[in-house]
JSON list of C-alpha atoms in Angstrom, two decimals:
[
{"chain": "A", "resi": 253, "resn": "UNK", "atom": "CA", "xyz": [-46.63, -109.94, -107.45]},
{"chain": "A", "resi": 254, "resn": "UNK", "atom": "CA", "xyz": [-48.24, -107.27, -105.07]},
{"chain": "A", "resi": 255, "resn": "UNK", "atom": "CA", "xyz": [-52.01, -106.78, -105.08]},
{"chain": "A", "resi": 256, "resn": "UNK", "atom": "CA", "xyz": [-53.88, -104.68, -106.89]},
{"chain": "A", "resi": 257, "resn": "UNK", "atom": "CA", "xyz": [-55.68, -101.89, -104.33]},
{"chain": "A", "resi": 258, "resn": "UNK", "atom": "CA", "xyz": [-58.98, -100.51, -105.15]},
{"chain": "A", "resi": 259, "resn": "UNK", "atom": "CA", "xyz": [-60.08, -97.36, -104.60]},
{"chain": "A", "resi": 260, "resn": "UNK", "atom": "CA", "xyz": [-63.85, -97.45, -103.66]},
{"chain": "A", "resi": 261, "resn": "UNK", "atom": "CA", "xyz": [-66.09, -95.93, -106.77]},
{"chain": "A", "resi": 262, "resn": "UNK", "atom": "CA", "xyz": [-68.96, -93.25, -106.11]},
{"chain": "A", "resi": 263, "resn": "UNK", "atom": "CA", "xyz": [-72.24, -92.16, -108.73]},
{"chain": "A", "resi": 264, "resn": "UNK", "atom": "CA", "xyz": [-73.21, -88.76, -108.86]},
{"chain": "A", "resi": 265, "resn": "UNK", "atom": "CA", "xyz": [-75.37, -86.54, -111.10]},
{"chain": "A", "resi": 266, "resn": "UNK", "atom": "CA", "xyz": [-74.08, -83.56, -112.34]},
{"chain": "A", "resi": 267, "resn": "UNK", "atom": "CA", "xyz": [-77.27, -80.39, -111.89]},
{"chain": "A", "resi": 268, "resn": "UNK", "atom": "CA", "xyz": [-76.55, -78.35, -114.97]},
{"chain": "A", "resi": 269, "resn": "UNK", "atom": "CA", "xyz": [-76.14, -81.45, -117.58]},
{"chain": "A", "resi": 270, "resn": "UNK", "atom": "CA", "xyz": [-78.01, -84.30, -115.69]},
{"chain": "A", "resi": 271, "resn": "UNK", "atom": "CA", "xyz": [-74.99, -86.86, -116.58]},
{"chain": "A", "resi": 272, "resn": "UNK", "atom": "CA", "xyz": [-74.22, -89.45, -114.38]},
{"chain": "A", "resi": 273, "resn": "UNK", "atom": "CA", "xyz": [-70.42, -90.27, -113.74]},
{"chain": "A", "resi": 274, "resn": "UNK", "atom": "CA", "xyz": [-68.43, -92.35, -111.40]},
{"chain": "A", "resi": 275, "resn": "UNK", "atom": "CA", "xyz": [-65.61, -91.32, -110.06]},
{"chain": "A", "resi": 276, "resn": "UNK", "atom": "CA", "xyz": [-62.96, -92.14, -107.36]},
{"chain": "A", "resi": 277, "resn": "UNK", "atom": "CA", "xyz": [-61.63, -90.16, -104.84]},
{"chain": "A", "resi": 278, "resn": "UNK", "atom": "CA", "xyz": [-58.10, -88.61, -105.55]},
{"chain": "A", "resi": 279, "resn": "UNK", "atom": "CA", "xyz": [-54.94, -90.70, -104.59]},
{"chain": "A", "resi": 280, "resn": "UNK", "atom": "CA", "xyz": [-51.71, -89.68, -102.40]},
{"chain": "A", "resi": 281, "resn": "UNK", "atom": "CA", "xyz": [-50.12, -88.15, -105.96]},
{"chain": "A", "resi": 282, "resn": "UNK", "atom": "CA", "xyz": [-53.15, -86.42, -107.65]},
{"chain": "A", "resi": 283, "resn": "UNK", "atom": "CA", "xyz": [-53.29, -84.31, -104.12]},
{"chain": "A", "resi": 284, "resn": "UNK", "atom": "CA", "xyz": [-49.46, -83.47, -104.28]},
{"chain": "A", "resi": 285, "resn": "UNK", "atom": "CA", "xyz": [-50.76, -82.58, -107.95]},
{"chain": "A", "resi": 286, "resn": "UNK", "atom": "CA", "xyz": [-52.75, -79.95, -106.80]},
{"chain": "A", "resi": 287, "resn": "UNK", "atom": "CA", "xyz": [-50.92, -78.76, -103.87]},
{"chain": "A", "resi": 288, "resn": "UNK", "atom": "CA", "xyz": [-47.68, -77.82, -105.78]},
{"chain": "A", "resi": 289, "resn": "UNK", "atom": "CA", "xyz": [-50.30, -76.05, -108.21]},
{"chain": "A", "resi": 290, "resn": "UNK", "atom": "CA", "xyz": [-51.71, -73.50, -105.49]},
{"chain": "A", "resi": 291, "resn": "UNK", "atom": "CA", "xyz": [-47.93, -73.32, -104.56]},
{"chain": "A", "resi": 292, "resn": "UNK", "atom": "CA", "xyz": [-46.80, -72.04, -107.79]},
{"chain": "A", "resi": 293, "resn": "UNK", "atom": "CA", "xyz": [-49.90, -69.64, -107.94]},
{"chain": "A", "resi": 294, "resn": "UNK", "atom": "CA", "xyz": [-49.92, -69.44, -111.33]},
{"chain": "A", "resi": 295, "resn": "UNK", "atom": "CA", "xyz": [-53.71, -69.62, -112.60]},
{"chain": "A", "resi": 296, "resn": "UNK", "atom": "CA", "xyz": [-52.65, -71.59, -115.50]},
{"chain": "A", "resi": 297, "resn": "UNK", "atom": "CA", "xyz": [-50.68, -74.09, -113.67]},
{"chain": "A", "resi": 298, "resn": "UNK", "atom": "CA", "xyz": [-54.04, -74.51, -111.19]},
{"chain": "A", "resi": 299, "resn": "UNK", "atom": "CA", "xyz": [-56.22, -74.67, -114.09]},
{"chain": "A", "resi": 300, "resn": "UNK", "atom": "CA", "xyz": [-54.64, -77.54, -115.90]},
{"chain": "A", "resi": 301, "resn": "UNK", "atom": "CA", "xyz": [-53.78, -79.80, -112.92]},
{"chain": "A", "resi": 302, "resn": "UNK", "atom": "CA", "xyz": [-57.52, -79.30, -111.61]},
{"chain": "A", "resi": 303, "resn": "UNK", "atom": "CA", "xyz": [-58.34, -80.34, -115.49]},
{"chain": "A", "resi": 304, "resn": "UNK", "atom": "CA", "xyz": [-56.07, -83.67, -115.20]},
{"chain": "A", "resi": 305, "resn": "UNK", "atom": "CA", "xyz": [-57.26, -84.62, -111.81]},
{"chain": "A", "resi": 306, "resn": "UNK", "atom": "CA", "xyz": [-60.29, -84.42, -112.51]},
{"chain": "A", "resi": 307, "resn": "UNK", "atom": "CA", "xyz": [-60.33, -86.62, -116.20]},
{"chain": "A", "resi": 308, "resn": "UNK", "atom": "CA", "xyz": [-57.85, -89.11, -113.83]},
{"chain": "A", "resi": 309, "resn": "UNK", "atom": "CA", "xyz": [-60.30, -89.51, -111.43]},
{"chain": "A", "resi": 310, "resn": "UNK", "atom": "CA", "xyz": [-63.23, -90.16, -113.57]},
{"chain": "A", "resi": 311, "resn": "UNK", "atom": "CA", "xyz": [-64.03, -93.27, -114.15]},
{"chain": "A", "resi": 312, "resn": "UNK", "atom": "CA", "xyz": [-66.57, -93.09, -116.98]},
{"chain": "A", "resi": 313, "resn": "UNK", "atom": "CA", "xyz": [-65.73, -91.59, -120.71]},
{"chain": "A", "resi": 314, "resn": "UNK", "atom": "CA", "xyz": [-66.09, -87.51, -119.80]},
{"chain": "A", "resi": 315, "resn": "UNK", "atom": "CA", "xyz": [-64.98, -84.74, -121.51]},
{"chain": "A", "resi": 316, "resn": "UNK", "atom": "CA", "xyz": [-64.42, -82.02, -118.78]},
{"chain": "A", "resi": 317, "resn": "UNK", "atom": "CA", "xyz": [-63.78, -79.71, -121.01]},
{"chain": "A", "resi": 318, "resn": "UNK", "atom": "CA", "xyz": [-67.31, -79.25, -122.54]},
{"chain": "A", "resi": 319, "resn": "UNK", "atom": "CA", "xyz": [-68.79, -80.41, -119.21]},
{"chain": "A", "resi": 320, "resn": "UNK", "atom": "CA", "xyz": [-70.66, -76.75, -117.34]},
{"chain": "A", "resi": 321, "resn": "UNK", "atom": "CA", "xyz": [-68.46, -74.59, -115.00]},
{"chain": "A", "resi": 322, "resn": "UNK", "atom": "CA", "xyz": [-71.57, -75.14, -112.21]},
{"chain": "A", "resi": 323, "resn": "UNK", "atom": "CA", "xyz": [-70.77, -78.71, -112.85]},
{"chain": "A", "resi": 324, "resn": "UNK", "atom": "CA", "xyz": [-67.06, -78.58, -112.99]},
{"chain": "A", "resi": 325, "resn": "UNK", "atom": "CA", "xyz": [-67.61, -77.01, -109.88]},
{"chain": "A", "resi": 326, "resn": "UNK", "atom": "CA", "xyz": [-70.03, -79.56, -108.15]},
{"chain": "A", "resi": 327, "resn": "UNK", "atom": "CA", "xyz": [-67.85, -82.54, -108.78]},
{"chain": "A", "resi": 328, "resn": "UNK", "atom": "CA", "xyz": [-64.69, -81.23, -107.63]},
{"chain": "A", "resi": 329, "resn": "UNK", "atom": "CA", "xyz": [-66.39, -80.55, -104.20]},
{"chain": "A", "resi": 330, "resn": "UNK", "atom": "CA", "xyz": [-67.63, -83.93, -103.91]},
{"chain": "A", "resi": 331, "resn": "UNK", "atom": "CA", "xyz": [-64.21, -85.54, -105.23]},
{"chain": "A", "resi": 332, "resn": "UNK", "atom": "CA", "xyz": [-62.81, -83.24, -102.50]},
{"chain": "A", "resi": 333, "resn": "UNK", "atom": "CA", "xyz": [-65.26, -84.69, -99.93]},
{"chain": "A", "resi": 334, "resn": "UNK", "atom": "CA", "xyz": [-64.62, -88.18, -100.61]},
{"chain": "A", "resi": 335, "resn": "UNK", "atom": "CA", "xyz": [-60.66, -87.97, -101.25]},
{"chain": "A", "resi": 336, "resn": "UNK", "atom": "CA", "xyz": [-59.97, -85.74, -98.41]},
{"chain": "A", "resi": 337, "resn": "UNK", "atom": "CA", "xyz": [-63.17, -85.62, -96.00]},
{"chain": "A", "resi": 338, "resn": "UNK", "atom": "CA", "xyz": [-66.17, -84.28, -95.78]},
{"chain": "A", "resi": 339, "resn": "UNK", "atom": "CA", "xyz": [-66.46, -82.06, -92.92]},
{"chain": "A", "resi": 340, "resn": "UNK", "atom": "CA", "xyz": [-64.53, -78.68, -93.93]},
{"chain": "A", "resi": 341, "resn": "UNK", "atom": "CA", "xyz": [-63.58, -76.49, -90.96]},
{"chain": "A", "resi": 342, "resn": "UNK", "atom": "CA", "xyz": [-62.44, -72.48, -91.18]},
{"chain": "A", "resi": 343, "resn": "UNK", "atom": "CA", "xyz": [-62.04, -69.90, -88.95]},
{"chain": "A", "resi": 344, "resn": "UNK", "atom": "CA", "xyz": [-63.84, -66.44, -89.84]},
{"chain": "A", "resi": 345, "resn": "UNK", "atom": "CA", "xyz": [-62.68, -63.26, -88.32]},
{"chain": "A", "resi": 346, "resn": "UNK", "atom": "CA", "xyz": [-66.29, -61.12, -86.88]},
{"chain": "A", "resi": 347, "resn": "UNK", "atom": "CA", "xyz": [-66.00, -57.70, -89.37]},
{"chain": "A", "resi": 348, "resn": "UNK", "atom": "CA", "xyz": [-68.93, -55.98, -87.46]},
{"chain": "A", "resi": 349, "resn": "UNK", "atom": "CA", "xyz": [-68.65, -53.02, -85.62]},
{"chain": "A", "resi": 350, "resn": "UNK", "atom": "CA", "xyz": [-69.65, -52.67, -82.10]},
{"chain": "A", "resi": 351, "resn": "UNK", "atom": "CA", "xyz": [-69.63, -49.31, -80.85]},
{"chain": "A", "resi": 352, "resn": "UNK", "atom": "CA", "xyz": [-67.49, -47.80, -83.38]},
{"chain": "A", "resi": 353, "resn": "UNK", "atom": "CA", "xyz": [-64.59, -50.97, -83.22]},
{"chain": "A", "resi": 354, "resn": "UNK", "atom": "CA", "xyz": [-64.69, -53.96, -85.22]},
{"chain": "A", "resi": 355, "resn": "UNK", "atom": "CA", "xyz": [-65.32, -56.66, -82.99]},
{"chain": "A", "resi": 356, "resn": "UNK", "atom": "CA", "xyz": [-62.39, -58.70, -84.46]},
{"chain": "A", "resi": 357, "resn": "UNK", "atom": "CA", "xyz": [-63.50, -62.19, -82.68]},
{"chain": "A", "resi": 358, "resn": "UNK", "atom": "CA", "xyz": [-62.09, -65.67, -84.55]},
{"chain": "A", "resi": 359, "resn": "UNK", "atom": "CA", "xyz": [-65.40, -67.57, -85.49]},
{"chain": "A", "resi": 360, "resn": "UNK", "atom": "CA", "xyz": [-64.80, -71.40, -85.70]},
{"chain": "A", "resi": 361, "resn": "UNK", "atom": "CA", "xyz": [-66.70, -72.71, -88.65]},
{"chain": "A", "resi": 362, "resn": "UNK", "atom": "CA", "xyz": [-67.53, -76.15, -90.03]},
{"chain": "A", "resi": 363, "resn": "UNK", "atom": "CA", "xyz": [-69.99, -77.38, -92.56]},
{"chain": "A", "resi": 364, "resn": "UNK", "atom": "CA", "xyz": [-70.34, -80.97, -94.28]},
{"chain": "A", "resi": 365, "resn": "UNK", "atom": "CA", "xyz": [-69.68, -80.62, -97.87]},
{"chain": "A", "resi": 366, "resn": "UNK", "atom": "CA", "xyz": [-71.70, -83.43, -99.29]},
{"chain": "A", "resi": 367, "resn": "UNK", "atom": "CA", "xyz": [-74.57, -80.97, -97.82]},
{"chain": "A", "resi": 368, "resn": "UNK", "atom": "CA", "xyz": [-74.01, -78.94, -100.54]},
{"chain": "A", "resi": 369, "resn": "UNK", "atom": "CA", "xyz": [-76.96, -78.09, -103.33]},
{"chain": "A", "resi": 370, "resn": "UNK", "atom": "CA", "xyz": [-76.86, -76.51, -106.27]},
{"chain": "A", "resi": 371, "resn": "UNK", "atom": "CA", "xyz": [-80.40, -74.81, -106.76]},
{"chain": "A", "resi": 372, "resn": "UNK", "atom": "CA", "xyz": [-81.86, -73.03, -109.81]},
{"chain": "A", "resi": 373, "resn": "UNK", "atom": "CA", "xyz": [-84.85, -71.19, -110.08]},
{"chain": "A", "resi": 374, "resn": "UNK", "atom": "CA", "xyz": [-88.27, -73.45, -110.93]},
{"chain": "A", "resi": 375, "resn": "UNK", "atom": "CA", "xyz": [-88.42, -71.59, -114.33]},
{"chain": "A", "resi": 376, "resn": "UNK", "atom": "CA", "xyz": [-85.39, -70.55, -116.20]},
{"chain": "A", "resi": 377, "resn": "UNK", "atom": "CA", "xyz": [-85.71, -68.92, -119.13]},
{"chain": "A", "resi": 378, "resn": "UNK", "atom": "CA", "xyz": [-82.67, -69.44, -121.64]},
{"chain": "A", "resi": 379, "resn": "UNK", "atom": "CA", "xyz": [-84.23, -68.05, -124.86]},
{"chain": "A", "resi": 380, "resn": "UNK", "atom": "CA", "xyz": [-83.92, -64.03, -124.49]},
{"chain": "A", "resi": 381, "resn": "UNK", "atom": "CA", "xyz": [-85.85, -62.36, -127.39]},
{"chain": "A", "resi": 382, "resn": "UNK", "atom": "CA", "xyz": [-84.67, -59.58, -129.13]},
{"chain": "A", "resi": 383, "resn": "UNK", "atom": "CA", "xyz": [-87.16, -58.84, -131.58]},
{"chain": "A", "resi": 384, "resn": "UNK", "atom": "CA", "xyz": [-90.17, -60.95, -132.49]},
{"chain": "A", "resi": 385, "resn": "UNK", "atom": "CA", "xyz": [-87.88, -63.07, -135.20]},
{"chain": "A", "resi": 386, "resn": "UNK", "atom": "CA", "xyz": [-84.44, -62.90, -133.31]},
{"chain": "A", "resi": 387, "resn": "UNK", "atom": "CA", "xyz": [-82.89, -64.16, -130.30]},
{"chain": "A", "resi": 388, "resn": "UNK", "atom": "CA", "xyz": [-79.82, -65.45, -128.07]},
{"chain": "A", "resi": 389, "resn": "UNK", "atom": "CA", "xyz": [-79.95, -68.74, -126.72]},
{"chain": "A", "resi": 390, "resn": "UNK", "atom": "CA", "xyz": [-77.89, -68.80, -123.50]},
{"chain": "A", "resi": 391, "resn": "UNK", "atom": "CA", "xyz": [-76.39, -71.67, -121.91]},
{"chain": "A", "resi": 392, "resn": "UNK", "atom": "CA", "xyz": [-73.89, -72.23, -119.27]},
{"chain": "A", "resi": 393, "resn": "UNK", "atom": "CA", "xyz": [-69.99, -71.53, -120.07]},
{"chain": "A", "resi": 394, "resn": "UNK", "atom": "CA", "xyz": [-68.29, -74.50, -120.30]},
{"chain": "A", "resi": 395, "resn": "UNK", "atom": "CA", "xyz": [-65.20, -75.55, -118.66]},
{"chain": "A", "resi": 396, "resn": "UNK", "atom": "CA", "xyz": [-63.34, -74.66, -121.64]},
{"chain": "A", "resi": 397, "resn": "UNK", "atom": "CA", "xyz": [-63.95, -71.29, -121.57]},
{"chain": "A", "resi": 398, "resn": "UNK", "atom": "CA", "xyz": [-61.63, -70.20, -119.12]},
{"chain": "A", "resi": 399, "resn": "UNK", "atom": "CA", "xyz": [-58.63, -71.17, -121.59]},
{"chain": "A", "resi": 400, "resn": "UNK", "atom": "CA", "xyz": [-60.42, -69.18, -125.02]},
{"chain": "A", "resi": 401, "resn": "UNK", "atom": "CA", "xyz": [-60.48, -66.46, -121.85]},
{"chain": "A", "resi": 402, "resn": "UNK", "atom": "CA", "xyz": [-57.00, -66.97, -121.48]},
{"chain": "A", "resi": 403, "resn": "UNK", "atom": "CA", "xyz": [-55.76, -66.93, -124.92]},
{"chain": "A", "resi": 404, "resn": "UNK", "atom": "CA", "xyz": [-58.13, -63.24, -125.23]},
{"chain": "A", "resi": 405, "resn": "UNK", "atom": "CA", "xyz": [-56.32, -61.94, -122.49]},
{"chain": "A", "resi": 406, "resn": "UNK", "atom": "CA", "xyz": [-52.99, -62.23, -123.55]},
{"chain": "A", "resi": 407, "resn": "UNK", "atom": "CA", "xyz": [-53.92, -61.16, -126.79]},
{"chain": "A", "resi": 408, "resn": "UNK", "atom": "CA", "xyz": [-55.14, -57.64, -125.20]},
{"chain": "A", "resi": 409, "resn": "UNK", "atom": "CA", "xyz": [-51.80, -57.68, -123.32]},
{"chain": "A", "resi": 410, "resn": "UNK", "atom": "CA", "xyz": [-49.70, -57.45, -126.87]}
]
């Protein structure tokens, strides 16, 4: 019988709903996952293998579909950062113009991903009056909003 590897576990809090989940970082298959999705470039495609990598590599009871886009967002940097690395380097192309030409010189960029914060303002106000007896309550869209957004779309289209 082979032995059983285990993939080390992180804790992180989410910013939007506070929740605190473990995870693991991605494995050698969940990555071809999502690289055949971005090859496909079908938003759908992307959308649901992001959704299943991400519930795989949870390790606590989450629902990522009612879980906040900010949050969504937040832990699939961080899985990224611990599956893949955390240093993320780009190259940016200068846009300015100098003396009527843009300058057009390649940039080398790279910033550490785990130095990433998600920051709200100190008072956030998510009761918006409309009168003095009625009002919307907002909150932030949740994950599975971009498939009712879908399912509008495509109505629209017919």
């Amino acid at each position: 019988m082979l032995p059983k590897i285990e993939a080390p576990s992180y804790e992180l809090t989410l910013p939007v709903s506070k929740k605190t989940i473990k995870f693991r970082p991605f494995l050698v298959k969940e990555q071809k996952i999502l690289l055949m999705a971005m090859e496909s470039g079908e938003k759908t495609v992307i959308e649901n293998n992001i959704r299943q990598v991400l519930q795989n590599c949870a390790l606590d009871a989450i629902d990522v579909e009612q879980l906040p886009l900010i949050d969504i967002e937040y832990y699939f940097l961080q899985l990224r950062a611990r599956s893949v690395g955390e240093v993320v380097e780009s190259k940016y192309k200068c846009e300015n113009e100098v003396d009527g030409k843009v300058c057009g010189h390649i940039n080398d960029v790279s910033f550490n991903i785990l130095d990433t914060q998600v920051e709200f303002p100190e008072k956030r106000e998510d009761l918006i009056p409309l009168n003095g007896q009625v009002g919307i309550k907002m909150k932030y869209p949740e994950f599975s909003v971009i498939r009712s957004e879908e399912h509008t779309s495509e109505l629209q289209s017919l």
